[in-house]
PDB file of C-alpha atoms in Angstrom:
ATOM      1  CA  LYS K   1      77.244 -42.581   9.244  1.00 66.00           C
ATOM      2  CA  ALA K   2      79.329 -45.210  11.013  1.00 78.00           C
ATOM      3  CA  GLY K   3      81.667 -47.277   8.863  1.00 93.00           C
ATOM      4  CA  VAL K   4      82.053 -51.030   8.621  1.00 96.00           C
ATOM      5  CA  THR K   5      83.114 -52.530  11.935  1.00 97.00           C
ATOM      6  CA  GLN K   6      84.817 -55.857  12.491  1.00 97.00           C
ATOM      7  CA  THR K   7      85.355 -57.719  15.720  1.00 97.00           C
ATOM      8  CA  PRO K   8      87.653 -58.789  17.088  1.00 97.00           C
ATOM      9  CA  ARG K   9      90.537 -56.830  15.560  1.00 96.00           C
ATOM     10  CA  TYR K  10      93.146 -59.380  16.591  1.00 97.00           C
ATOM     11  CA  LEU K  11      92.882 -63.073  17.322  1.00 96.00           C
ATOM     12  CA  ILE K  12      95.369 -65.794  18.173  1.00 98.00           C
ATOM     13  CA  LYS K  13      94.331 -69.427  17.858  1.00 97.00           C
ATOM     14  CA  THR K  14      96.035 -72.789  17.661  1.00 97.00           C
ATOM     15  CA  ARG K  15      95.814 -75.394  14.927  1.00 97.00           C
ATOM     16  CA  GLY K  16      92.633 -77.438  14.993  1.00 97.00           C
ATOM     17  CA  GLN K  17      90.561 -74.814  16.758  1.00 98.00           C
ATOM     18  CA  GLN K  18      87.709 -72.947  15.165  1.00 98.00           C
ATOM     19  CA  VAL K  19      87.073 -69.225  14.999  1.00 98.00           C
ATOM     20  CA  THR K  20      84.142 -66.888  14.340  1.00 98.00           C
ATOM     21  CA  LEU K  21      84.629 -63.370  13.024  1.00 98.00           C
ATOM     22  CA  SER K  22      81.954 -60.698  12.993  1.00 98.00           C
ATOM     23  CA  CYS K  23      81.184 -57.863  10.597  1.00 98.00           C
ATOM     24  CA  SER K  24      78.655 -55.046  11.004  1.00 98.00           C
ATOM     25  CA  PRO K  25      77.978 -53.289   7.690  1.00 97.00           C
ATOM     26  CA  ILE K  26      77.142 -49.657   7.113  1.00 96.00           C
ATOM     27  CA  SER K  27      73.535 -48.958   7.983  1.00 94.00           C
ATOM     28  CA  GLY K  28      71.328 -49.617   4.965  1.00 92.00           C
ATOM     29  CA  HIS K  29      73.821 -51.839   3.185  1.00 93.00           C
ATOM     30  CA  ARG K  30      72.481 -55.277   2.369  1.00 93.00           C
ATOM     31  CA  SER K  31      75.530 -56.925   0.858  1.00 94.00           C
ATOM     32  CA  VAL K  32      78.494 -58.156   2.872  1.00 96.00           C
ATOM     33  CA  SER K  33      81.556 -59.707   1.276  1.00 95.00           C
ATOM     34  CA  TRP K  34      84.470 -61.408   2.969  1.00 97.00           C
ATOM     35  CA  TYR K  35      88.071 -61.476   1.783  1.00 96.00           C
ATOM     36  CA  GLN K  36      91.289 -63.080   2.952  1.00 96.00           C
ATOM     37  CA  GLN K  37      94.464 -61.051   2.571  1.00 95.00           C
ATOM     38  CA  THR K  38      97.923 -62.620   2.822  1.00 93.00           C
ATOM     39  CA  PRO K  39     101.343 -61.385   1.649  1.00 88.00           C
ATOM     40  CA  GLY K  40     101.688 -64.319  -0.724  1.00 84.00           C
ATOM     41  CA  GLN K  41      98.222 -64.578  -2.248  1.00 85.00           C
ATOM     42  CA  GLY K  42      97.013 -61.022  -1.966  1.00 89.00           C
ATOM     43  CA  LEU K  43      93.358 -60.243  -1.482  1.00 92.00           C
ATOM     44  CA  GLN K  44      91.142 -63.227  -2.262  1.00 93.00           C
ATOM     45  CA  PHE K  45      87.365 -63.359  -2.323  1.00 92.00           C
ATOM     46  CA  LEU K  46      85.734 -65.746   0.152  1.00 95.00           C
ATOM     47  CA  PHE K  47      81.995 -65.179  -0.232  1.00 93.00           C
ATOM     48  CA  GLU K  48      79.264 -62.588  -0.559  1.00 94.00           C
ATOM     49  CA  TYR K  49      75.956 -62.463   1.265  1.00 95.00           C
ATOM     50  CA  PHE K  50      72.965 -60.432   0.199  1.00 93.00           C
ATOM     51  CA  SER K  51      69.713 -60.371   2.148  1.00 92.00           C
ATOM     52  CA  GLU K  52      70.745 -63.396   4.232  1.00 94.00           C
ATOM     53  CA  THR K  53      71.567 -65.530   1.176  1.00 94.00           C
ATOM     54  CA  GLN K  54      75.001 -66.519  -0.040  1.00 93.00           C
ATOM     55  CA  ARG K  55      75.176 -64.946  -3.452  1.00 90.00           C
ATOM     56  CA  ASN K  56      78.674 -65.865  -4.495  1.00 89.00           C
ATOM     57  CA  LYS K  57      81.537 -67.998  -3.306  1.00 91.00           C
ATOM     58  CA  GLY K  58      85.267 -68.056  -3.934  1.00 90.00           C
ATOM     59  CA  ASN K  59      87.601 -71.039  -4.171  1.00 91.00           C
ATOM     60  CA  PHE K  60      88.081 -71.854  -0.517  1.00 95.00           C
ATOM     61  CA  PRO K  61      87.572 -75.195   1.245  1.00 96.00           C
ATOM     62  CA  GLY K  62      84.384 -75.984   3.111  1.00 95.00           C
ATOM     63  CA  ARG K  63      86.103 -75.175   6.403  1.00 97.00           C
ATOM     64  CA  PHE K  64      85.305 -71.581   5.583  1.00 98.00           C
ATOM     65  CA  SER K  65      81.651 -70.710   6.014  1.00 97.00           C
ATOM     66  CA  GLY K  66      79.550 -67.674   6.666  1.00 97.00           C
ATOM     67  CA  ARG K  67      76.100 -66.405   7.322  1.00 97.00           C
ATOM     68  CA  GLN K  68      74.182 -63.169   7.346  1.00 97.00           C
ATOM     69  CA  PHE K  69      71.485 -62.124   9.751  1.00 97.00           C
ATOM     70  CA  SER K  70      68.281 -60.195   9.122  1.00 95.00           C
ATOM     71  CA  ASN K  71      69.962 -56.962  10.282  1.00 94.00           C
ATOM     72  CA  SER K  72      72.662 -57.534   7.601  1.00 95.00           C
ATOM     73  CA  ARG K  73      75.354 -58.282  10.167  1.00 97.00           C
ATOM     74  CA  SER K  74      77.520 -61.164   9.035  1.00 98.00           C
ATOM     75  CA  GLU K  75      79.754 -63.757  10.586  1.00 98.00           C
ATOM     76  CA  MET K  76      82.329 -66.022   9.068  1.00 98.00           C
ATOM     77  CA  ASN K  77      83.557 -69.211  10.639  1.00 98.00           C
ATOM     78  CA  VAL K  78      86.713 -71.180  10.018  1.00 98.00           C
ATOM     79  CA  SER K  79      86.840 -74.667  11.448  1.00 95.00           C
ATOM     80  CA  THR K  80      89.848 -76.899  12.041  1.00 97.00           C
ATOM     81  CA  LEU K  81      92.304 -74.039  11.703  1.00 98.00           C
ATOM     82  CA  GLU K  82      95.548 -74.555   9.795  1.00 97.00           C
ATOM     83  CA  LEU K  83      98.738 -72.513   9.939  1.00 97.00           C
ATOM     84  CA  GLY K  84      98.013 -71.249   6.435  1.00 96.00           C
ATOM     85  CA  ASP K  85      94.791 -69.615   7.627  1.00 97.00           C
ATOM     86  CA  SER K  86      96.833 -66.890   9.290  1.00 97.00           C
ATOM     87  CA  ALA K  87      95.766 -63.762   7.460  1.00 97.00           C
ATOM     88  CA  LEU K  88      93.941 -60.467   7.588  1.00 97.00           C
ATOM     89  CA  TYR K  89      90.244 -61.107   7.082  1.00 98.00           C
ATOM     90  CA  LEU K  90      88.401 -58.161   5.601  1.00 97.00           C
ATOM     91  CA  CYS K  91      84.731 -57.623   5.189  1.00 97.00           C
ATOM     92  CA  ALA K  92      83.149 -55.067   2.908  1.00 95.00           C
ATOM     93  CA  SER K  93      79.614 -53.838   2.605  1.00 94.00           C
ATOM     94  CA  SER K  94      77.724 -52.303  -0.277  1.00 91.00           C
ATOM     95  CA  THR K  95      74.212 -51.167  -0.985  1.00 88.00           C
ATOM     96  CA  ARG K  96      73.564 -53.962  -3.407  1.00 82.00           C
ATOM     97  CA  TRP K  97      75.983 -56.274  -5.168  1.00 78.00           C
ATOM     98  CA  ALA K  98      79.717 -56.153  -4.566  1.00 73.00           C
ATOM     99  CA  SER K  99      80.528 -56.463  -8.267  1.00 73.00           C
ATOM    100  CA  THR K 100      78.535 -53.394  -9.262  1.00 74.00           C
ATOM    101  CA  ASP K 101      78.357 -51.110  -6.243  1.00 79.00           C
ATOM    102  CA  THR K 102      81.032 -49.333  -4.267  1.00 85.00           C
ATOM    103  CA  GLN K 103      82.351 -51.505  -1.472  1.00 88.00           C
ATOM    104  CA  TYR K 104      83.331 -50.061   1.868  1.00 93.00           C
ATOM    105  CA  PHE K 105      85.869 -52.109   3.762  1.00 95.00           C
ATOM    106  CA  GLY K 106      86.274 -52.584   7.466  1.00 96.00           C
ATOM    107  CA  PRO K 107      89.692 -52.476   9.171  1.00 95.00           C
ATOM    108  CA  GLY K 108      89.942 -56.268   9.215  1.00 96.00           C
ATOM    109  CA  THR K 109      90.545 -58.981  11.766  1.00 97.00           C
ATOM    110  CA  ARG K 110      94.140 -60.163  12.022  1.00 97.00           C
ATOM    111  CA  LEU K 111      94.084 -63.924  12.688  1.00 97.00           C
ATOM    112  CA  THR K 112      97.231 -65.693  13.770  1.00 97.00           C
ATOM    113  CA  VAL K 113      97.230 -69.491  13.917  1.00 97.00           C
ATOM    114  CA  LEU K 114      99.986 -71.063  16.014  1.00 96.00           C
TER     115      LEU K 114
ATOM    116  CA  THR T   1      91.168 -68.497 -13.223  1.00 57.00           C
ATOM    117  CA  GLN T   2      91.179 -64.786 -13.898  1.00 63.00           C
ATOM    118  CA  LEU T   3      94.302 -63.005 -12.772  1.00 81.00           C
ATOM    119  CA  LEU T   4      95.162 -59.360 -12.455  1.00 91.00           C
ATOM    120  CA  GLU T   5      98.897 -58.807 -12.444  1.00 93.00           C
ATOM    121  CA  GLN T   6     100.211 -55.531 -11.099  1.00 95.00           C
ATOM    122  CA  SER T   7     103.627 -54.087 -11.738  1.00 95.00           C
ATOM    123  CA  PRO T   8     105.830 -53.107 -10.200  1.00 96.00           C
ATOM    124  CA  GLN T   9     105.315 -55.089  -7.023  1.00 95.00           C
ATOM    125  CA  PHE T  10     107.289 -52.567  -4.965  1.00 96.00           C
ATOM    126  CA  LEU T  11     108.147 -48.956  -5.631  1.00 97.00           C
ATOM    127  CA  SER T  12     110.315 -46.724  -3.480  1.00 97.00           C
ATOM    128  CA  ILE T  13     110.700 -43.131  -4.647  1.00 96.00           C
ATOM    129  CA  GLN T  14     111.526 -39.614  -3.460  1.00 97.00           C
ATOM    130  CA  GLU T  15     108.918 -36.949  -2.932  1.00 97.00           C
ATOM    131  CA  GLY T  16     108.239 -35.031  -6.144  1.00 97.00           C
ATOM    132  CA  GLU T  17     108.864 -37.927  -8.529  1.00 97.00           C
ATOM    133  CA  ASN T  18     106.291 -39.273 -10.958  1.00 97.00           C
ATOM    134  CA  LEU T  19     105.302 -42.922 -11.159  1.00 97.00           C
ATOM    135  CA  THR T  20     103.027 -45.307 -13.014  1.00 98.00           C
ATOM    136  CA  VAL T  21     101.492 -48.536 -11.754  1.00 98.00           C
ATOM    137  CA  TYR T  22     100.151 -51.089 -14.214  1.00 97.00           C
ATOM    138  CA  CYS T  23      97.353 -53.607 -13.891  1.00 96.00           C
ATOM    139  CA  ASN T  24      97.174 -56.262 -16.608  1.00 94.00           C
ATOM    140  CA  SER T  25      95.007 -59.240 -17.409  1.00 92.00           C
ATOM    141  CA  SER T  26      94.187 -61.540 -20.291  1.00 89.00           C
ATOM    142  CA  SER T  27      90.508 -61.258 -19.352  1.00 88.00           C
ATOM    143  CA  VAL T  28      88.001 -58.557 -20.149  1.00 89.00           C
ATOM    144  CA  PHE T  29      86.403 -56.749 -17.233  1.00 89.00           C
ATOM    145  CA  SER T  30      83.139 -54.831 -17.237  1.00 87.00           C
ATOM    146  CA  SER T  31      84.690 -52.284 -14.901  1.00 88.00           C
ATOM    147  CA  LEU T  32      87.891 -51.766 -13.001  1.00 92.00           C
ATOM    148  CA  GLN T  33      88.492 -50.173  -9.640  1.00 93.00           C
ATOM    149  CA  TRP T  34      91.561 -48.816  -7.906  1.00 96.00           C
ATOM    150  CA  TYR T  35      91.969 -48.911  -4.132  1.00 96.00           C
ATOM    151  CA  ARG T  36      94.582 -47.678  -1.676  1.00 97.00           C
ATOM    152  CA  GLN T  37      95.184 -49.508   1.570  1.00 96.00           C
ATOM    153  CA  GLU T  38      97.134 -48.113   4.486  1.00 93.00           C
ATOM    154  CA  PRO T  39      98.561 -50.178   7.347  1.00 88.00           C
ATOM    155  CA  GLY T  40      95.927 -51.338   9.806  1.00 86.00           C
ATOM    156  CA  GLU T  41      93.053 -50.338   7.556  1.00 91.00           C
ATOM    157  CA  GLY T  42      90.919 -51.827   4.835  1.00 94.00           C
ATOM    158  CA  PRO T  43      91.215 -50.739   1.187  1.00 95.00           C
ATOM    159  CA  VAL T  44      89.563 -47.464   0.231  1.00 94.00           C
ATOM    160  CA  LEU T  45      88.106 -46.988  -3.230  1.00 93.00           C
ATOM    161  CA  LEU T  46      89.846 -44.300  -5.298  1.00 95.00           C
ATOM    162  CA  VAL T  47      88.091 -44.601  -8.634  1.00 94.00           C
ATOM    163  CA  THR T  48      85.994 -46.827 -10.893  1.00 92.00           C
ATOM    164  CA  VAL T  49      86.476 -46.881 -14.665  1.00 92.00           C
ATOM    165  CA  VAL T  50      83.916 -48.560 -16.867  1.00 90.00           C
ATOM    166  CA  THR T  51      84.477 -47.547 -20.487  1.00 90.00           C
ATOM    167  CA  GLY T  52      87.375 -48.731 -22.646  1.00 91.00           C
ATOM    168  CA  GLY T  53      89.828 -45.871 -23.115  1.00 93.00           C
ATOM    169  CA  GLU T  54      88.369 -43.911 -20.208  1.00 94.00           C
ATOM    170  CA  VAL T  55      90.662 -41.537 -18.342  1.00 96.00           C
ATOM    171  CA  LYS T  56      89.806 -40.189 -14.901  1.00 96.00           C
ATOM    172  CA  LYS T  57      91.726 -37.676 -12.833  1.00 96.00           C
ATOM    173  CA  LEU T  58      91.699 -37.333  -9.075  1.00 94.00           C
ATOM    174  CA  LYS T  59      93.977 -34.406  -8.173  1.00 95.00           C
ATOM    175  CA  ARG T  60      97.499 -35.723  -8.882  1.00 97.00           C
ATOM    176  CA  LEU T  61      96.282 -39.228  -9.760  1.00 97.00           C
ATOM    177  CA  THR T  62      95.349 -40.183 -13.327  1.00 97.00           C
ATOM    178  CA  PHE T  63      93.629 -43.476 -14.045  1.00 97.00           C
ATOM    179  CA  GLN T  64      93.253 -45.045 -17.475  1.00 96.00           C
ATOM    180  CA  PHE T  65      91.253 -48.060 -18.601  1.00 95.00           C
ATOM    181  CA  GLY T  66      92.628 -49.867 -21.643  1.00 93.00           C
ATOM    182  CA  ASP T  67      90.678 -49.798 -24.896  1.00 92.00           C
ATOM    183  CA  ALA T  68      90.057 -53.548 -24.686  1.00 92.00           C
ATOM    184  CA  ARG T  69      89.135 -53.316 -20.983  1.00 91.00           C
ATOM    185  CA  LYS T  70      91.843 -55.804 -20.048  1.00 91.00           C
ATOM    186  CA  ASP T  71      94.320 -53.434 -18.448  1.00 93.00           C
ATOM    187  CA  SER T  72      94.584 -50.215 -16.534  1.00 95.00           C
ATOM    188  CA  SER T  73      97.194 -47.800 -15.274  1.00 97.00           C
ATOM    189  CA  LEU T  74      97.533 -45.378 -12.401  1.00 97.00           C
ATOM    190  CA  HIS T  75      99.858 -42.428 -12.807  1.00 98.00           C
ATOM    191  CA  ILE T  76     100.825 -40.240  -9.862  1.00 97.00           C
ATOM    192  CA  THR T  77     102.380 -36.848 -10.535  1.00 97.00           C
ATOM    193  CA  ALA T  78     104.710 -35.284  -7.986  1.00 97.00           C
ATOM    194  CA  ALA T  79     104.299 -38.030  -5.399  1.00 97.00           C
ATOM    195  CA  GLN T  80     104.007 -37.052  -1.744  1.00 97.00           C
ATOM    196  CA  PRO T  81     104.663 -39.055   1.439  1.00 96.00           C
ATOM    197  CA  GLY T  82     100.896 -39.178   1.969  1.00 95.00           C
ATOM    198  CA  ASP T  83     100.633 -41.312  -1.187  1.00 96.00           C
ATOM    199  CA  THR T  84     102.434 -44.141   0.591  1.00 96.00           C
ATOM    200  CA  GLY T  85     100.378 -47.312   0.731  1.00 96.00           C
ATOM    201  CA  LEU T  86      99.327 -50.492  -1.042  1.00 97.00           C
ATOM    202  CA  TYR T  87      97.596 -49.842  -4.353  1.00 97.00           C
ATOM    203  CA  LEU T  88      95.181 -52.495  -5.566  1.00 96.00           C
ATOM    204  CA  CYS T  89      93.299 -52.796  -8.804  1.00 96.00           C
ATOM    205  CA  ALA T  90      90.139 -54.891  -8.919  1.00 93.00           C
ATOM    206  CA  GLY T  91      88.196 -56.071 -11.932  1.00 89.00           C
ATOM    207  CA  SER T  92      84.521 -56.860 -12.058  1.00 84.00           C
ATOM    208  CA  SER T  93      83.645 -60.010 -13.962  1.00 77.00           C
ATOM    209  CA  SER T  94      81.012 -62.741 -13.682  1.00 73.00           C
ATOM    210  CA  ASP T  95      79.493 -61.018 -10.684  1.00 77.00           C
ATOM    211  CA  LYS T  96      82.733 -61.140  -8.719  1.00 80.00           C
ATOM    212  CA  LEU T  97      85.427 -58.662  -7.871  1.00 84.00           C
ATOM    213  CA  ILE T  98      88.914 -59.996  -8.633  1.00 88.00           C
ATOM    214  CA  PHE T  99      91.766 -58.145  -6.934  1.00 92.00           C
ATOM    215  CA  GLY T 100      95.191 -57.588  -8.385  1.00 93.00           C
ATOM    216  CA  THR T 101      98.447 -58.640  -6.784  1.00 91.00           C
ATOM    217  CA  GLY T 102      99.089 -55.144  -5.402  1.00 94.00           C
ATOM    218  CA  THR T 103     101.801 -52.489  -5.647  1.00 96.00           C
ATOM    219  CA  ARG T 104     103.411 -51.282  -2.461  1.00 96.00           C
ATOM    220  CA  LEU T 105     104.469 -47.651  -2.793  1.00 97.00           C
ATOM    221  CA  GLN T 106     106.813 -45.858  -0.413  1.00 97.00           C
ATOM    222  CA  VAL T 107     107.398 -42.155  -0.910  1.00 97.00           C
ATOM    223  CA  PHE T 108     110.287 -40.650   1.078  1.00 96.00           C
ATOM    224  CA  PRO T 109     110.391 -36.964   2.016  1.00 95.00           C
TER     225      PRO T 109
END
């Protein structure tokens, strides 16, 4: 069974631009969660989608948004990029809810904002 | 805001040594997970503990969940270079998974 895939793996953007990251979950998994990982703040929860609905949301500004498609693939978008958005963005999929089921993480997308 | 504090933040040891990583919070969690993350990869789940006082063993790794379900520890016996990585604890509460601050372990041959 293929694991969680994320594209692109690396991305360089400039301040003010917007970016879209993609996550393909493990086949059969209906929940996709997104996390931001930085050296200073660690791994922080962004949001979770289950069956195309946002089920949970972390404490991030509205510039961070996401969606999930009927095939469970998910995208997250960050608008008006700031230097502080430079981070490793991880997505994780699980059969049902992230808080109760085992999450399988992708390798992440490394975003650098210049 | 729920916080999970891990200690130590960094650990650098020789192969064969024992070590313990701690994960502490003032909040109660319904379950607690431990992950290991290697460079260029996402975290990989090692274990989930759900009952206060529970102890789980995974080869040389021993995980314990505190009686009050507010803290946990990971003990590694006879560490090997392959144990090198970032260790993360994560607590489940209010339908969210809260990750700890992380412990970066380096094991030298």
